[in-house]
Tab-separated table of C-alpha atoms in Angstrom:
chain	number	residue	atom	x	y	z
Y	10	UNK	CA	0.000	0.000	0.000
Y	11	UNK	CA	1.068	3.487	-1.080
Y	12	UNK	CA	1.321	5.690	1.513
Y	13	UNK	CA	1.815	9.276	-0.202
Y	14	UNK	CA	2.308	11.295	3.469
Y	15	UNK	CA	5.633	8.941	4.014
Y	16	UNK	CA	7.104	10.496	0.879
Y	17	UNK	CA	6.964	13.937	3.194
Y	18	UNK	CA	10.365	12.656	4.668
Y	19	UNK	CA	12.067	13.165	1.425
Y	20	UNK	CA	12.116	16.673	1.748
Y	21	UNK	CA	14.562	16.323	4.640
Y	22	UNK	CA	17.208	15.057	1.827
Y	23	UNK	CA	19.846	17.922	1.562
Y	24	UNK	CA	21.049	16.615	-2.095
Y	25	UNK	CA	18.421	15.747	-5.044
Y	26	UNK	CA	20.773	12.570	-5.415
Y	27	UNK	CA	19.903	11.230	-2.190
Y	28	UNK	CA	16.127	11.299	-3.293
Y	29	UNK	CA	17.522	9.145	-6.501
Y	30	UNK	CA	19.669	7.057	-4.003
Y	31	UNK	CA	16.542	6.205	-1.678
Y	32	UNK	CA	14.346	5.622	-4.924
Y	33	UNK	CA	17.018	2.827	-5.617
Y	34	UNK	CA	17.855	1.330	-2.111
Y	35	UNK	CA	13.574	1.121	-2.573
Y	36	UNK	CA	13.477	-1.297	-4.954
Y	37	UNK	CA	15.493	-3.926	-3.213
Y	38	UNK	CA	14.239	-7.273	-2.047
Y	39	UNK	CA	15.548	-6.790	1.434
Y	40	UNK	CA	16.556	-3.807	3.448
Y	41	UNK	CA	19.684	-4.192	5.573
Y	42	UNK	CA	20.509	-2.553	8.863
Y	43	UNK	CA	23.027	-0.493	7.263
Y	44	UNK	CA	20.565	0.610	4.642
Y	45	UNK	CA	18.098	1.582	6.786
Y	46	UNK	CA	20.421	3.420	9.219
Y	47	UNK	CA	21.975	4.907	6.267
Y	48	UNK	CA	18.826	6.803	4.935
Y	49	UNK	CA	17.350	7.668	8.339
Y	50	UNK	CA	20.758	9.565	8.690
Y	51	UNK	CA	19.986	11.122	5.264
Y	52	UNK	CA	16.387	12.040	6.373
Y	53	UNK	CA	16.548	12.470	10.152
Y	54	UNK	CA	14.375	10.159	10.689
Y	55	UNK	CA	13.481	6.892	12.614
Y	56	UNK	CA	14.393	2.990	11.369
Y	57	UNK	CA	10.085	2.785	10.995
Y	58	UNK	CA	9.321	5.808	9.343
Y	59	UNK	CA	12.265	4.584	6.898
Y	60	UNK	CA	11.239	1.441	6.430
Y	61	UNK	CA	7.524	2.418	5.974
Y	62	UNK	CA	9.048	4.941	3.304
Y	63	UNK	CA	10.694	2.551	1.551
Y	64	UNK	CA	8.183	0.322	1.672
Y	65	UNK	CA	5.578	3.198	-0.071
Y	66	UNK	CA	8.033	3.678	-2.820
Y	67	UNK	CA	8.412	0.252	-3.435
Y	68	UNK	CA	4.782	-0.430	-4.038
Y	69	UNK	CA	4.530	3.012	-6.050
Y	70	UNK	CA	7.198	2.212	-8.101
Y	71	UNK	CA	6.086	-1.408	-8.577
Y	72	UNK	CA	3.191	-0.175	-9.517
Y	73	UNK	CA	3.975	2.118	-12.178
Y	74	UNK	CA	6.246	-1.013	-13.624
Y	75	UNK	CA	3.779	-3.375	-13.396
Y	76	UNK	CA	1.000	-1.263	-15.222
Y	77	UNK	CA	2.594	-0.135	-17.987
Y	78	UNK	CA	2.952	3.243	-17.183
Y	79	UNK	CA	5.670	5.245	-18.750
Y	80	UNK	CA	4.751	8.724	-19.482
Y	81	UNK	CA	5.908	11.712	-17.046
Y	82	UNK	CA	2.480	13.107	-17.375
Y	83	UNK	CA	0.969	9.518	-16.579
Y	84	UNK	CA	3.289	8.974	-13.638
Y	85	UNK	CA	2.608	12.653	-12.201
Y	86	UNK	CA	-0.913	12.028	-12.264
Y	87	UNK	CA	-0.389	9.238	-10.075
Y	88	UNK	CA	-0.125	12.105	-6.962
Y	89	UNK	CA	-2.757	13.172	-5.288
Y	90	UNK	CA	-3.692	16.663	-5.572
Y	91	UNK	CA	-2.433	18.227	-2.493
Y	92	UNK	CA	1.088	16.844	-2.675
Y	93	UNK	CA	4.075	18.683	-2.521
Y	94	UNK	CA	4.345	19.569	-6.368
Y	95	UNK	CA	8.157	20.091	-6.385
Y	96	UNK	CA	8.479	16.758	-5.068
Y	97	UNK	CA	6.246	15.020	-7.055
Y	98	UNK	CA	8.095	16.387	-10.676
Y	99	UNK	CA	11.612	15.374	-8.901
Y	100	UNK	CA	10.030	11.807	-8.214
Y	101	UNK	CA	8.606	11.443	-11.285
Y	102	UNK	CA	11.732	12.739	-13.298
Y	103	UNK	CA	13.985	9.797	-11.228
Y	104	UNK	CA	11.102	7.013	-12.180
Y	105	UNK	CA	10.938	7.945	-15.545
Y	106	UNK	CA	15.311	7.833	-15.567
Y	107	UNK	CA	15.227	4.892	-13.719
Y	108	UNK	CA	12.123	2.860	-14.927
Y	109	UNK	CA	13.670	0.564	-17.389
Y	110	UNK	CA	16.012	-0.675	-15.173
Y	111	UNK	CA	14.117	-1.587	-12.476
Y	112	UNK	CA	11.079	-2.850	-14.873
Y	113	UNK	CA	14.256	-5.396	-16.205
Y	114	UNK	CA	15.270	-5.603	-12.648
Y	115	UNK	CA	11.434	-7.145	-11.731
Y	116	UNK	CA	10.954	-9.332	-14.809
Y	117	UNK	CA	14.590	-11.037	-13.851
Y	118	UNK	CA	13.580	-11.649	-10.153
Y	119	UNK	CA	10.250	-13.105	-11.326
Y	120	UNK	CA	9.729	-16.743	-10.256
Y	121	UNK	CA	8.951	-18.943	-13.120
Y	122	UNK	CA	8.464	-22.730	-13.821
Y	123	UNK	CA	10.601	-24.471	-16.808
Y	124	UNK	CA	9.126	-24.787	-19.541
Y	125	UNK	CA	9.772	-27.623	-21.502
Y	126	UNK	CA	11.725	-26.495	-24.832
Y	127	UNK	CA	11.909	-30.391	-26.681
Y	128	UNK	CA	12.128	-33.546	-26.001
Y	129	UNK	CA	13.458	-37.021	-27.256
Y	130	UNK	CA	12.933	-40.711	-26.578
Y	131	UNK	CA	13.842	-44.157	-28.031
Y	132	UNK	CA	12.975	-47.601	-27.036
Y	133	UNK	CA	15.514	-50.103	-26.119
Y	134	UNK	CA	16.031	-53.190	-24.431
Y	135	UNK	CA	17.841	-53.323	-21.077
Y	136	UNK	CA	20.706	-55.903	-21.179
Y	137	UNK	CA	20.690	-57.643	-17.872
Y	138	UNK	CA	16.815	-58.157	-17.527
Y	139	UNK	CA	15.876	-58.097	-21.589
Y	140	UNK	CA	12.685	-55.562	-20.660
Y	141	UNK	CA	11.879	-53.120	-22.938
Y	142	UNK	CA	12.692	-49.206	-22.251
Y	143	UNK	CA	11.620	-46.461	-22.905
Y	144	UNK	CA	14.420	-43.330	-22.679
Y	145	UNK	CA	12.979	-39.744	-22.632
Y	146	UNK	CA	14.918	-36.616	-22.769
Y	147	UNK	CA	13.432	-33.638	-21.853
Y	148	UNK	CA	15.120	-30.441	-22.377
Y	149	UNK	CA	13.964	-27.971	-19.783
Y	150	UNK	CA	14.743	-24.075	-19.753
Y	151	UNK	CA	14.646	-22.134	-16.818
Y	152	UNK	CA	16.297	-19.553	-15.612
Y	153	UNK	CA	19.409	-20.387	-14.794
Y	154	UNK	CA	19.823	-22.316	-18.718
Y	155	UNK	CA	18.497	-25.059	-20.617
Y	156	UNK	CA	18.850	-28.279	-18.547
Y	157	UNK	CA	18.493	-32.007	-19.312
Y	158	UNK	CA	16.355	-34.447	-17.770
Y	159	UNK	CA	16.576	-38.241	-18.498
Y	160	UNK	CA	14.262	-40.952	-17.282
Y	161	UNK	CA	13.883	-44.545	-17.692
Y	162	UNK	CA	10.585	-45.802	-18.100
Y	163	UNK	CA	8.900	-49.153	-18.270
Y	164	UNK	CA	5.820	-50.909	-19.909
Y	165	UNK	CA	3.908	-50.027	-16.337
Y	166	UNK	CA	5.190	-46.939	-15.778
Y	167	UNK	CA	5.090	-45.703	-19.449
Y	168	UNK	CA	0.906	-46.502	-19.099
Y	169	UNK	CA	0.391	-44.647	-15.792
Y	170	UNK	CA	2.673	-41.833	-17.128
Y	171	UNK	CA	-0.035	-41.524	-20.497
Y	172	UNK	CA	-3.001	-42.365	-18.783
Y	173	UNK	CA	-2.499	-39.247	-16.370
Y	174	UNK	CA	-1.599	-36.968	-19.610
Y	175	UNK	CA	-4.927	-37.995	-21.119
Y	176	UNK	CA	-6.374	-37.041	-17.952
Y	177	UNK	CA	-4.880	-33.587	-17.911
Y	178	UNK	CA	-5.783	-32.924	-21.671
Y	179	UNK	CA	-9.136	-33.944	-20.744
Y	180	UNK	CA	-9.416	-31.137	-18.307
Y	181	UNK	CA	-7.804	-28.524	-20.379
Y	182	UNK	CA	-9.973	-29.110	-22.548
Y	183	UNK	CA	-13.280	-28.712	-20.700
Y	184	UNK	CA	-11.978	-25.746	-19.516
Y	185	UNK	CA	-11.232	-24.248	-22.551
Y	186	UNK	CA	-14.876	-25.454	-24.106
């Protein structure tokens, strides 16, 4: 939740490049102790009120990311009315500078499944117990690469593996009737 009153603290910032410093130190995942001490220093302010005014930015900022927004005019609109207008163009002039880098910086920290990019199989026999195979290969990218996974599959466990894909397609597809 935005909280535009917190933003108030930011006029106790002696240097426009502190404002662009919190803005930044904002958009972390975590705050550490030395942040936090670090911009209540800058503000002369208390660990809360900086962590609530981090916290403020953070979901302001996110928001503007997440929505699309990229305009200075779209972004200033954002304010309410009876906010400090000096403060609100500053703000808005560090988002828009700083927007695609933190809109990269959120799509990176994203948490994704694999998705499955192709796959290969073959049947052969295994030597010592001359039962049937099946090898798949499954090439899986995620975010740290593309990875392989291999499994080994027999008559029994080949069956139970289609018989539960039928059942998924079968409810895909009534959902998507």
């Amino acid at each position: 939740m935005v909280e535009f009153e917190t933003f108030n603290l930011l006029l106790n910032a002696k240097k426009k490049d502190f404002i662009k410093k919190i803005c930044h130190e904002s958009m972390r995942d975590d705050y550490a102790d030395e942040t936090l001490e670090a911009v209540a220093t800058m503000l002369d302010c208390s660990a809360q009120e900086t962590k609530n005014l981090l916290a403020s930015l953070n979901g302001f900022i996110s928001k503007i990311a997440q929505n699309d927004i990229t305009g200075s005019e779209e972004i200033h609109a954002l304010f309410p009315e009876d906010f400090h207008k000096n403060l609100a163009s500053l703000l808005t002039k560090i988002i828009v500078e700083l927007l695609p880098f933190w809109r990269q910086q959120i799509t990176e920290n994203q948490v994704s499944l694999p998705k499955l990019s192709s796959f290969s199989w073959s049947v052969n026999t295994q030597q010592d117990t001359n039962t049937p195979l099946c090898f798949l290969n499954l090439n899986v990218k995620g975010k740290s690469g593309t990875e392989s996974v291999n499994a080994h599959l027999s008559k029994e466990s080949l069956e139970s593996l289609l018989s539960g894909l039928k059942q998924i397609k079968t409810q895909i597809n009534q959902l998507t009737s």
